[in-house]
DNA sequence: TTGTAAGCGTTATCAT
DNA sequence: ATGATAACGCTTACAA
């Protein structure tokens, strides 16, 4: 900036004003400064210096519970990010991606830049406390954290709704659940009674509770050994679990899946095993990712409005409205896999 | 930092050294500083100040040709980002997402922070010159730019390979192409002769050239009115175009799609219209996105190694190896839609 | 309307 | 091994 100022024969303050306070100098001078600066290859104030001085950077940090790399492969996270990005771009904010995994010095340093944070998913460790201690506004998504604003859905009710829908059918005798992250294990396995008594903060437990309530309401039981645990929301893992479930005897007539990725995997496995959906097995998902409406048959699921969640979280953060606790409505989406 | 230094009765320089130069002070003191700082809620140097002073930030800017929001919905972009993120995290770099769309002052400011850039896709406008003028290292992906390093694939050859594979079959008489961004129009439409003579930088033109070469080699023609233009790589647009193509007469026997998203849409439309794939129509894709292997039937396509592209671009950038021009190999992936 | 100068939080150099 | 200090590029209160 100094160079530019020297070149144009004005002071640095005037150049700065040209960028930040149009009213502080004549339109003509401003025009000239902006034009000639650009020609000199100066495109505006240096962000580091500016934010050092102003105490704000125009950058919003998005911290993901899972690794950044993995998150890019997860359709649910991608939808959320889409919503967030939309609002941030509209408001000319920059998006810095942070991962909760690294607690390196580099990461900590980086956390000093953003003006605010969106936290997605339950972070392990103390990655959180750090952020909270910065005193900057924080909005969390899909969990609760201290007095931060949050955007959530009613997982229990959403799960109840779709299970209720599925279990009202005639053949509801054999219910199986393909669950996501129900316990702390990296293996695919069925649950045991003790597993259920272990407390857990995972939202999947809420979904399970919803299923259970619906089962009770419909006077059917969900045996604990018909509940599978899948450690990560990937098609590969899900297919393995789905194959176990769909080759177990007696064959489930209702397969409640805790994510669409899992449900879509179940659909593929059913197809491969020549099990008719929804003829022999009714399959339900959760999330309503874009792919859910494109499968054959299209998936019956619970829409959790991820795009909207992202938009809302970003909006709340930017509007300084970051104390509010919002519970978004879920919506039952009845397609073909469970009518 | 000043506070911390005061509290601990040492100078700021010593605190700084505790974080940056372990060898400059006794292990004991360092330990004490790190520990007590954390307790005081100081987690390390402020990024703005540090990068102002050091001239580097540890942040890498990733600039996308399309809007950030859209990019999160595009499986190809997501795979690339996954690869990039993997390498950046490994190297403890932060990822700042930039969009080429905005040429706002905020954006320009933000561009001053990163130590280097990865540019994805052909940017419109002068978003590029700005970046180039920063003098910072740049690696571009899926196009060429001045003397910057680049990661590309041989689009013409990849397209040739799969078209060659498809056209070797017996019934190769009716070839249609579902093309992506072949011309400058936001409407879905068929091409005309003039369109083809308009020059274009789009990689889709290279793919088209590959198809054409394969057609020639197999002595079949691809009528210009059997080439569709789809303005954006979305399932919705693709379905509209696919429906046009698959209800046109004579029915194509080979449908060459310039992306997997388009090909998967074509598969759904074919299914809906009761057109057998590959029985009546052979369908080919391009990209090899994760979904391609999961469709029914699984899609025959061209793998363009997006993950690897991302990893490589990031690695080149970080290793200061940002002058090299790499052409990655494509790989023919024969599945069920075109055997 | 424009210029001067202090200070934002760090780090590197130099001195102790 | 540790401390004092200038400088990084900018913004802003205040002076002219």
XYZ file of C-alpha atoms (C1' of nucleotides) in Angstrom:
710
model
C 0.000 0.000 0.000
C 2.873 2.275 0.776
C 4.202 1.821 -2.720
C 0.866 2.596 -4.260
C 0.518 5.685 -2.133
C 3.967 6.848 -3.136
C 3.311 6.230 -6.808
C 0.075 8.163 -6.760
C 1.442 10.907 -4.607
C -1.068 10.463 -1.800
C -0.777 9.164 1.723
C -1.438 5.621 2.769
C -4.394 6.804 4.764
C -6.024 8.046 1.622
C -5.461 4.798 -0.162
C -6.909 2.963 2.788
C -9.913 5.247 2.767
C -10.405 4.627 -0.909
C -11.013 0.994 -0.035
C -12.823 1.357 3.251
C -14.549 4.730 3.400
C -15.664 6.032 0.070
C -17.160 9.083 1.788
C -13.820 10.233 3.111
C -12.434 11.357 -0.207
C -13.585 12.720 -3.528
C -15.151 10.296 -5.923
C -12.600 11.244 -8.502
C -9.610 10.536 -6.367
C -11.101 7.290 -5.204
C -11.671 6.139 -8.765
C -8.154 7.035 -9.676
C -6.696 5.225 -6.715
C -8.702 2.088 -7.291
C -7.864 2.029 -10.968
C -4.193 2.750 -10.686
C -3.759 0.404 -7.758
C -5.133 -2.426 -9.815
C -2.739 -1.547 -12.592
C 0.096 -1.655 -10.148
C -1.043 -5.103 -9.096
C -2.479 -4.034 -5.780
C -5.929 -5.492 -5.336
C -6.806 -4.324 -1.893
C -5.685 -4.476 1.705
C -3.687 -7.398 2.966
C -5.948 -9.612 5.032
C -3.464 -10.376 7.772
C -2.665 -6.740 8.398
C -6.245 -5.662 8.101
C -7.575 -8.217 10.500
C -4.756 -7.606 12.898
C -5.730 -3.983 13.019
C -9.502 -4.327 12.850
C -9.847 -7.381 14.997
C -11.964 -9.118 12.402
C -11.116 -10.986 9.284
C -14.297 -11.710 7.368
C -13.431 -15.383 7.622
C -15.766 -17.970 9.111
C -14.334 -21.234 10.351
C -16.237 -24.428 9.741
C -15.078 -27.229 11.961
C -16.037 -30.761 11.133
C -16.113 -33.585 13.634
C -14.935 -36.046 11.023
C -11.821 -35.526 8.971
C -12.172 -32.952 6.236
C -11.246 -35.465 3.635
C -13.901 -37.907 4.760
C -16.491 -35.189 4.987
C -16.125 -34.465 1.305
C -17.249 -38.004 0.622
C -20.279 -37.820 2.857
C -23.410 -36.626 1.089
C -24.961 -35.414 4.318
C -21.975 -33.239 5.199
C -21.820 -31.994 1.640
C -25.403 -30.837 1.694
C -24.823 -29.002 4.919
C -21.699 -27.364 3.545
C -23.630 -26.339 0.500
C -26.117 -24.474 2.634
C -23.389 -22.866 4.691
C -21.392 -21.810 1.642
C -24.447 -20.271 0.045
C -25.027 -17.895 2.920
C -21.375 -17.103 3.479
C -20.830 -16.201 -0.151
C -23.932 -14.045 -0.145
C -22.466 -12.187 2.775
C -19.001 -12.050 1.280
C -17.452 -14.102 4.015
C -14.633 -16.493 3.405
C -14.787 -20.111 4.455
C -11.927 -21.724 6.330
C -12.202 -25.457 6.745
C -10.979 -26.859 10.033
C -10.874 -30.378 11.265
C -11.407 -31.365 14.841
C -8.876 -34.127 14.550
C -5.716 -32.066 14.547
C -4.871 -30.364 17.778
C -1.600 -29.135 16.344
C -0.166 -25.723 16.938
C -0.951 -24.857 13.321
C -4.576 -25.650 13.890
C -4.723 -23.607 17.062
C -3.158 -20.670 15.327
C -5.634 -20.960 12.521
C -8.450 -20.809 15.008
C -7.473 -17.293 15.883
C -8.363 -15.973 12.463
C -12.091 -16.580 11.979
C -14.682 -14.163 13.304
C -16.951 -17.035 14.211
C -17.388 -20.769 13.955
C -19.820 -23.358 12.771
C -19.225 -26.690 14.454
C -20.662 -29.779 12.852
C -21.151 -32.980 14.750
C -20.041 -34.012 18.174
C -16.332 -33.349 18.440
C -14.182 -35.647 20.446
C -11.537 -34.329 22.765
C -11.175 -30.744 23.774
C -11.161 -29.216 20.299
C -14.210 -27.449 21.479
C -13.081 -25.813 24.626
C -10.395 -24.104 22.641
C -12.919 -22.579 20.364
C -15.273 -21.659 23.101
C -12.492 -19.895 24.949
C -11.856 -17.617 22.017
C -15.083 -15.930 22.999
C -16.123 -15.706 19.375
C -19.648 -16.580 18.322
C -20.270 -20.241 17.699
C -23.178 -22.091 16.178
C -23.193 -25.846 16.456
C -25.049 -28.248 14.217
C -26.375 -31.674 15.159
C -25.535 -31.455 18.816
C -25.640 -29.155 21.790
C -22.801 -27.280 23.299
C -22.919 -25.109 26.366
C -24.663 -21.845 25.648
C -23.815 -21.754 21.964
C -26.508 -21.404 19.380
C -27.453 -24.661 17.770
C -29.363 -26.141 14.887
C -30.754 -29.598 15.411
C -33.543 -31.828 14.314
C -35.743 -33.988 16.455
C -34.024 -37.261 15.741
C -36.194 -39.295 18.041
C -39.391 -38.019 16.510
C -38.127 -38.342 12.944
C -37.140 -41.924 13.579
C -40.423 -42.586 15.315
C -42.365 -41.218 12.375
C -40.766 -43.380 9.750
C -40.744 -46.484 11.937
C -44.372 -45.904 12.768
C -45.107 -45.636 9.063
C -43.230 -48.843 8.348
C -44.634 -50.828 11.230
C -48.247 -50.058 10.512
C -48.058 -52.481 7.619
C -49.375 -55.981 7.831
C -46.143 -57.853 7.802
C -44.263 -56.136 10.546
C -43.253 -59.256 12.372
C -39.515 -59.231 11.695
C -37.889 -55.890 12.308
C -34.185 -55.294 11.893
C -32.185 -52.113 12.339
C -29.048 -51.070 10.506
C -27.646 -48.543 12.924
C -24.925 -45.992 12.529
C -22.346 -45.461 15.279
C -24.421 -46.984 18.021
C -21.461 -48.088 20.061
C -17.808 -47.309 20.308
C -16.314 -49.888 17.999
C -14.804 -49.796 14.564
C -16.242 -53.201 13.714
C -19.538 -54.042 12.138
C -21.468 -56.116 14.630
C -24.799 -56.838 16.227
C -25.602 -55.286 19.547
C -25.922 -57.039 22.830
C -28.038 -56.097 25.779
C -25.153 -54.457 27.605
C -24.394 -52.215 24.644
C -27.737 -50.573 25.015
C -27.205 -49.766 28.642
C -23.967 -47.955 27.881
C -24.804 -44.290 27.692
C -23.916 -42.430 24.513
C -24.220 -38.933 23.176
C -24.600 -40.070 19.611
C -27.685 -38.942 17.789
C -28.108 -42.464 16.524
C -29.196 -43.432 19.999
C -32.039 -40.977 19.700
C -33.028 -42.496 16.411
C -32.948 -45.918 17.982
C -35.166 -44.686 20.778
C -37.616 -43.443 18.159
C -37.663 -46.827 16.478
C -38.225 -48.493 19.823
C -41.096 -46.248 20.736
C -42.763 -46.950 17.403
C -42.218 -50.665 17.881
C -43.849 -50.530 21.251
C -46.763 -48.538 19.899
C -47.253 -51.229 17.291
C -46.744 -54.089 19.688
C -43.750 -55.558 17.921
C -40.350 -56.131 19.337
C -36.938 -55.352 17.936
C -34.622 -58.071 19.210
C -31.272 -56.664 20.217
C -29.465 -59.136 17.993
C -31.307 -57.702 15.024
C -29.718 -54.343 15.572
C -26.504 -53.843 13.657
C -23.801 -51.340 14.444
C -22.008 -49.732 11.489
C -19.029 -47.624 12.497
C -18.980 -45.229 9.587
C -21.455 -43.986 7.027
C -19.815 -45.509 3.975
C -21.455 -47.582 1.255
C -18.855 -50.312 1.662
C -19.377 -50.851 5.366
C -23.108 -50.537 4.921
C -23.184 -53.258 2.286
C -21.423 -55.668 4.561
C -23.902 -55.064 7.330
C -26.858 -55.173 4.957
C -25.687 -58.504 3.624
C -25.523 -59.882 7.136
C -28.988 -58.626 7.895
C -30.545 -59.815 4.668
C -29.059 -63.274 4.892
C -30.017 -63.743 8.502
C -32.916 -65.944 9.305
C -35.739 -65.273 9.640
C -35.533 -62.709 6.892
C -36.459 -59.244 8.166
C -39.673 -57.862 6.775
C -38.869 -54.337 7.861
C -35.356 -52.942 7.686
C -34.927 -49.620 9.441
C -31.716 -47.900 8.322
C -30.247 -44.961 10.170
C -28.952 -43.233 7.079
C -29.762 -43.119 3.409
C -26.303 -44.319 2.521
C -27.034 -47.451 4.531
C -30.510 -47.854 3.106
C -29.255 -47.505 -0.453
C -26.653 -50.150 0.258
C -29.420 -52.378 1.588
C -31.357 -51.832 -1.625
C -28.401 -52.965 -3.694
C -27.852 -56.021 -1.553
C -31.536 -56.910 -1.662
C -31.475 -56.612 -5.414
C -28.442 -58.809 -5.620
C -30.041 -61.438 -3.364
C -33.296 -61.257 -5.294
C -35.217 -60.028 -2.334
C -38.105 -57.834 -3.441
C -38.343 -54.311 -2.033
C -40.861 -53.412 -0.781
C -42.489 -56.784 -1.544
C -40.530 -58.940 0.857
C -38.672 -56.322 2.840
C -39.631 -52.761 3.530
C -36.613 -50.497 3.700
C -36.448 -47.038 5.251
C -33.652 -44.515 5.308
C -32.812 -41.323 7.129
C -31.478 -38.005 5.789
C -33.015 -37.661 2.350
C -29.810 -37.169 0.440
C -30.130 -36.366 -3.275
C -29.385 -39.940 -4.252
C -32.361 -41.190 -2.258
C -34.860 -39.930 -4.803
C -32.918 -41.441 -7.677
C -32.570 -45.037 -6.549
C -34.670 -47.867 -7.878
C -36.993 -48.065 -6.206
C -36.825 -44.555 -4.772
C -36.159 -44.570 -1.074
C -38.686 -43.833 1.640
C -36.910 -41.756 4.212
C -36.880 -38.869 6.653
C -35.908 -35.487 5.298
C -33.681 -33.669 7.716
C -33.217 -30.560 5.581
C -29.488 -30.457 5.564
C -29.251 -27.586 3.155
C -31.585 -25.598 5.327
C -29.598 -26.517 8.407
C -26.479 -25.143 6.828
C -28.163 -21.973 5.678
C -29.718 -21.429 9.059
C -26.532 -22.047 11.010
C -24.640 -19.593 8.845
C -27.400 -17.022 9.049
C -27.633 -17.272 12.794
C -23.913 -16.854 13.104
C -23.758 -13.832 10.851
C -26.724 -12.152 12.409
C -25.141 -12.373 15.818
C -28.081 -14.505 16.690
C -25.873 -17.172 18.091
C -27.556 -18.050 21.327
C -30.713 -19.449 19.862
C -31.441 -23.160 19.943
C -33.356 -24.216 16.873
C -34.953 -27.584 16.280
C -35.800 -28.027 12.628
C -38.760 -30.144 11.597
C -38.163 -33.462 9.955
C -40.459 -34.553 7.212
C -41.551 -38.071 6.346
C -40.788 -38.747 2.679
C -42.770 -41.718 1.448
C -41.439 -43.115 -1.780
C -41.374 -46.694 -2.989
C -39.308 -48.757 -0.587
C -41.892 -48.541 2.133
C -45.268 -47.260 1.104
C 0.874 -13.113 24.268
C 1.861 -10.060 26.190
C -0.480 -11.036 28.986
C 0.867 -14.520 29.129
C 4.406 -13.224 29.215
C 3.532 -10.850 32.009
C 1.799 -13.560 34.001
C 4.713 -15.917 33.710
C 7.284 -13.260 34.284
C 9.099 -13.763 31.006
C 9.360 -11.670 27.880
C 7.147 -12.035 24.850
C 10.142 -13.156 22.854
C 10.540 -16.130 25.122
C 6.922 -17.075 24.812
C 7.224 -16.801 21.066
C 10.299 -18.993 21.131
C 8.471 -21.563 23.195
C 6.103 -21.996 20.280
C 8.495 -21.563 17.386
C 11.995 -22.494 18.454
C 12.132 -25.154 21.094
C 15.926 -25.049 20.968
C 16.084 -21.446 22.063
C 15.070 -22.071 25.619
C 15.284 -24.715 28.277
C 12.942 -27.628 27.975
C 11.624 -26.903 31.412
C 10.711 -23.337 30.738
C 9.148 -24.273 27.460
C 6.983 -26.891 29.113
C 5.913 -24.440 31.734
C 5.067 -21.771 29.214
C 3.048 -24.101 27.009
C 1.163 -25.522 29.931
C 0.388 -22.288 31.682
C -0.505 -20.534 28.455
C -3.120 -23.155 27.749
C -4.511 -22.689 31.205
C -4.745 -18.992 30.607
C -6.651 -19.718 27.440
C -3.823 -18.876 25.091
C -3.457 -21.598 22.518
C -0.720 -20.220 20.364
C 0.213 -17.289 18.181
C -2.437 -15.251 16.476
C -2.491 -16.161 12.809
C -2.969 -12.656 11.472
C -0.042 -11.266 13.395
C 2.123 -14.239 12.714
C 1.577 -14.224 9.005
C 1.990 -10.489 8.873
C 5.354 -10.842 10.435
C 6.507 -14.048 8.787
C 5.061 -13.448 5.381
C 3.407 -16.833 5.359
C 0.236 -18.121 6.848
C 0.117 -21.875 6.471
C -3.119 -21.427 4.564
C -3.671 -22.763 1.065
C -6.392 -21.222 -1.068
C -8.489 -23.474 -3.238
C -10.310 -21.552 -5.914
C -13.152 -23.178 -7.730
C -14.380 -22.122 -11.134
C -17.947 -22.891 -10.179
C -19.623 -21.471 -7.119
C -18.526 -23.043 -3.874
C -22.046 -24.031 -3.070
C -22.513 -25.809 -6.368
C -19.173 -27.509 -6.065
C -20.277 -29.231 -2.893
C -23.023 -30.906 -4.883
C -20.723 -32.079 -7.638
C -19.245 -35.508 -7.006
C -16.291 -34.826 -9.258
C -15.324 -31.669 -7.411
C -15.861 -33.436 -4.116
C -13.473 -36.205 -4.999
C -10.856 -33.703 -6.000
C -11.324 -31.761 -2.783
C -11.005 -34.970 -0.858
C -7.606 -35.590 -2.345
C -6.506 -32.023 -1.750
C -7.723 -32.016 1.842
C -5.920 -35.256 2.575
C -2.545 -33.840 1.642
C -3.110 -30.455 3.217
C -4.104 -31.977 6.533
C -1.103 -34.286 6.445
C 1.054 -31.217 6.041
C -0.845 -29.229 8.622
C -1.980 -26.625 6.172
C -5.312 -24.912 6.416
C -7.769 -24.829 3.569
C -9.433 -21.600 2.518
C -12.204 -21.988 -0.013
C -12.450 -19.255 -2.616
C -14.845 -18.843 -5.441
C -13.918 -17.354 -8.755
C -17.311 -15.764 -9.065
C -16.894 -12.960 -6.584
C -14.482 -10.264 -7.547
C -15.392 -8.268 -4.483
C -12.943 -6.386 -2.358
C -13.436 -8.999 0.368
C -12.393 -11.719 -1.982
C -9.344 -9.816 -3.148
C -8.303 -9.211 0.400
C -8.714 -12.845 1.190
C -6.428 -13.738 -1.666
C -3.582 -12.067 0.124
C -3.594 -14.592 2.931
C -2.807 -17.977 1.367
C 0.749 -19.078 0.717
C -0.302 -20.738 -2.504
C -3.289 -21.629 -4.625
C -4.920 -24.559 -6.272
C -7.173 -23.472 -9.106
C -9.793 -25.882 -10.323
C -11.421 -25.544 -13.703
C -11.255 -22.787 -16.232
C -12.089 -19.548 -14.498
C -13.968 -16.892 -16.316
C -12.966 -13.274 -16.125
C -9.767 -12.039 -14.641
C -9.990 -13.832 -11.313
C -6.839 -15.485 -12.424
C -4.630 -12.604 -13.249
C -5.136 -11.344 -9.743
C -3.832 -14.546 -8.328
C -0.998 -14.814 -10.752
C 0.090 -11.300 -9.885
C 0.481 -12.210 -6.245
C 3.550 -14.098 -7.332
C 2.640 -16.974 -5.074
C 2.876 -20.554 -6.289
C -0.130 -21.809 -8.187
C -1.119 -25.244 -9.366
C -4.074 -25.491 -11.709
C -6.233 -28.536 -12.259
C -8.111 -29.433 -15.430
C -6.716 -26.648 -17.542
C -3.561 -24.817 -18.384
C -2.511 -21.428 -17.208
C 0.591 -19.566 -18.191
C 3.653 -21.054 -16.574
C 1.832 -22.441 -13.543
C 2.106 -26.068 -12.651
C -0.866 -28.108 -13.744
C -2.525 -31.458 -13.341
C -4.572 -32.658 -16.256
C -5.764 -35.799 -17.899
C -5.756 -36.593 -21.576
C -9.422 -35.938 -22.186
C -9.253 -36.611 -25.884
C -7.607 -39.973 -25.420
C -9.871 -40.986 -22.542
C -12.917 -40.176 -24.610
C -11.438 -41.939 -27.589
C -10.815 -45.058 -25.566
C -14.305 -45.454 -24.273
C -15.928 -44.503 -27.554
C -13.675 -46.948 -29.342
C -14.747 -49.603 -26.881
C -18.407 -48.794 -27.402
C -18.258 -48.509 -31.167
C -16.529 -51.812 -31.738
C -19.809 -53.520 -30.991
C -22.064 -54.826 -33.695
C -24.862 -52.385 -33.369
C -23.047 -49.114 -33.539
C -25.210 -47.566 -36.188
C -26.935 -44.884 -34.103
C -24.578 -42.886 -31.979
C -25.715 -40.023 -29.764
C -23.718 -37.827 -27.430
C -24.864 -36.204 -24.220
C -22.329 -33.436 -23.919
C -21.472 -31.178 -21.043
C -20.880 -27.459 -21.603
C -20.149 -27.755 -25.271
C -21.345 -24.286 -26.106
C -22.034 -21.068 -24.299
C -25.702 -21.420 -23.497
C -27.676 -22.124 -20.376
C -30.246 -24.126 -22.325
C -30.321 -27.802 -23.070
C -30.188 -28.158 -26.816
C -28.808 -30.047 -29.757
C -25.828 -28.667 -31.558
C -25.736 -27.232 -35.027
C -22.885 -27.219 -37.458
C -21.904 -23.648 -36.586
C -21.621 -24.497 -32.928
C -18.807 -26.870 -33.660
C -16.831 -24.295 -35.553
C -16.946 -21.896 -32.627
C -13.697 -22.334 -30.759
C -13.859 -23.229 -27.082
C -11.466 -23.886 -24.263
C -13.766 -26.329 -22.570
C -12.396 -29.762 -21.925
C -15.662 -31.171 -23.200
C -14.539 -30.191 -26.677
C -11.552 -32.444 -26.262
C -13.796 -35.271 -25.207
C -15.958 -34.648 -28.222
C -12.900 -34.755 -30.442
C -12.023 -38.114 -28.907
C -15.499 -39.448 -29.652
C -15.224 -38.170 -33.211
C -11.895 -39.777 -33.787
C -13.213 -43.101 -32.533
C -16.260 -42.749 -34.748
C -14.085 -42.170 -37.742
C -11.887 -45.109 -36.890
C -14.988 -47.262 -36.780
C -16.534 -45.770 -39.870
C -19.633 -44.473 -38.202
C -20.840 -40.930 -38.105
C -22.127 -38.865 -35.234
C -24.714 -36.515 -36.697
C -24.454 -33.061 -35.215
C -28.128 -33.095 -34.276
C -27.471 -36.138 -32.133
C -25.126 -34.200 -29.949
C -26.787 -32.608 -26.954
C -25.470 -29.699 -24.949
C -26.118 -29.759 -21.208
C -25.140 -26.533 -19.465
C -24.426 -27.915 -16.023
C -23.533 -31.274 -14.547
C -26.706 -31.823 -12.568
C -28.913 -34.910 -12.510
C -31.979 -32.821 -13.257
C -30.653 -31.198 -16.401
C -29.135 -34.468 -17.478
C -32.431 -36.286 -17.188
C -34.132 -33.794 -19.418
C -31.486 -34.194 -22.084
C -31.422 -37.967 -21.711
C -35.165 -38.086 -22.176
C -34.864 -36.093 -25.375
C -32.166 -38.375 -26.655
C -33.900 -41.600 -25.705
C -37.212 -40.591 -27.195
C -35.686 -39.371 -30.424
C -36.011 -41.505 -33.464
C -34.201 -43.558 -34.503
C -33.359 -44.681 -31.012
C -29.633 -44.382 -30.335
C -27.834 -47.669 -29.910
C -24.820 -46.049 -28.346
C -25.115 -43.141 -25.943
C -21.828 -41.479 -25.114
C -22.167 -39.311 -22.000
C -19.547 -36.776 -21.033
C -19.945 -37.300 -17.311
C -21.085 -40.033 -14.993
C -23.810 -37.826 -13.599
C -25.234 -37.587 -17.098
C -24.803 -41.284 -17.788
C -26.511 -42.242 -14.545
C -29.397 -39.978 -15.460
C -29.561 -41.698 -18.825
C -29.723 -45.051 -17.065
C -32.676 -43.923 -14.997
C -34.485 -42.551 -18.021
C -33.823 -45.702 -19.994
C -35.203 -47.756 -17.152
C -38.270 -45.605 -16.973
C -38.824 -45.896 -20.733
C -38.220 -49.637 -20.634
C -35.208 -49.413 -22.844
C -32.756 -52.187 -22.021
C -29.191 -51.241 -21.115
C -26.952 -52.510 -22.546
C -29.381 -54.605 -24.631
C -30.888 -51.839 -26.710
C -28.628 -48.929 -25.844
C -25.059 -48.986 -24.712
C -24.313 -46.190 -22.276
C -20.899 -44.841 -21.343
C -19.903 -42.261 -18.761
C -16.854 -40.236 -17.891
C -15.233 -39.567 -14.494
C -15.797 -42.750 -12.517
C -17.471 -41.173 -9.545
C -18.244 -43.460 -6.599
C -21.875 -43.758 -7.619
C -20.881 -45.185 -10.996
C -19.961 -48.536 -9.534
C -23.178 -48.739 -7.561
C -25.788 -48.157 -10.235
C -27.827 -50.927 -11.798
C -26.366 -51.887 -14.072
C -22.953 -50.592 -13.015
C -21.663 -47.942 -15.357
C -18.917 -48.397 -17.913
C -16.842 -45.281 -17.797
C -13.455 -43.580 -17.865
C -11.635 -43.215 -14.595
C -10.004 -39.845 -14.328
C -8.543 -40.365 -10.862
C -9.936 -37.302 -9.229
C -8.685 -38.176 -5.807
C -5.227 -38.638 -7.193
C -5.471 -35.364 -9.068
C -6.236 -33.577 -5.853
C -3.461 -35.267 -3.955
C -0.992 -34.565 -6.690
C -1.940 -30.913 -7.091
C -1.588 -30.340 -3.369
C 1.682 -32.210 -3.204
C 3.146 -30.294 -6.109
C 2.137 -27.033 -4.528
C 3.604 -27.870 -1.157
C 6.812 -29.228 -2.550
C 7.413 -26.026 -4.424
C 7.216 -28.163 -7.470
C 4.751 -25.842 -9.056
C 6.065 -25.474 -12.561
C 5.558 -29.027 -13.642
C 2.850 -29.979 -16.109
C 1.447 -33.395 -15.329
C -0.915 -35.397 -17.483
C -2.480 -38.202 -15.506
C -3.492 -41.417 -17.211
C -7.127 -42.216 -17.684
C -8.279 -45.778 -17.332
C -11.103 -47.504 -19.158
C -13.502 -49.027 -16.654
C -15.664 -51.632 -18.298
C -18.698 -52.533 -16.258
C -22.169 -53.504 -17.392
C -23.659 -50.656 -19.394
C -21.297 -51.204 -22.282
C -19.371 -54.422 -22.246
C -10.344 16.722 1.766
C -6.007 14.848 3.059
C -1.895 13.692 6.090
C 0.405 12.045 10.532
C 1.264 8.636 13.650
C 0.117 5.043 17.012
C -0.770 0.456 17.601
C -2.913 -4.299 16.361
C 0.271 -9.386 17.955
C 3.939 -11.418 16.257
C 8.891 -12.723 15.107
C 13.847 -11.893 14.022
C 17.860 -9.597 15.037
C 20.824 -8.232 18.145
C 22.417 -7.426 22.732
C 22.854 -9.038 27.294
C 19.326 -18.808 27.874
C 16.646 -14.699 27.801
C 15.208 -9.818 26.836
C 14.618 -5.332 24.239
C 13.149 -3.597 20.012
C 11.988 -2.760 15.204
C 9.208 -4.051 11.579
C 5.387 -6.641 9.075
C 0.756 -3.695 6.392
C -2.988 -1.765 7.738
C -6.800 1.389 10.052
C -8.331 5.280 12.502
C -8.409 9.164 15.674
C -6.873 13.414 15.279
C -4.543 17.251 13.276
C -3.994 20.282 9.390
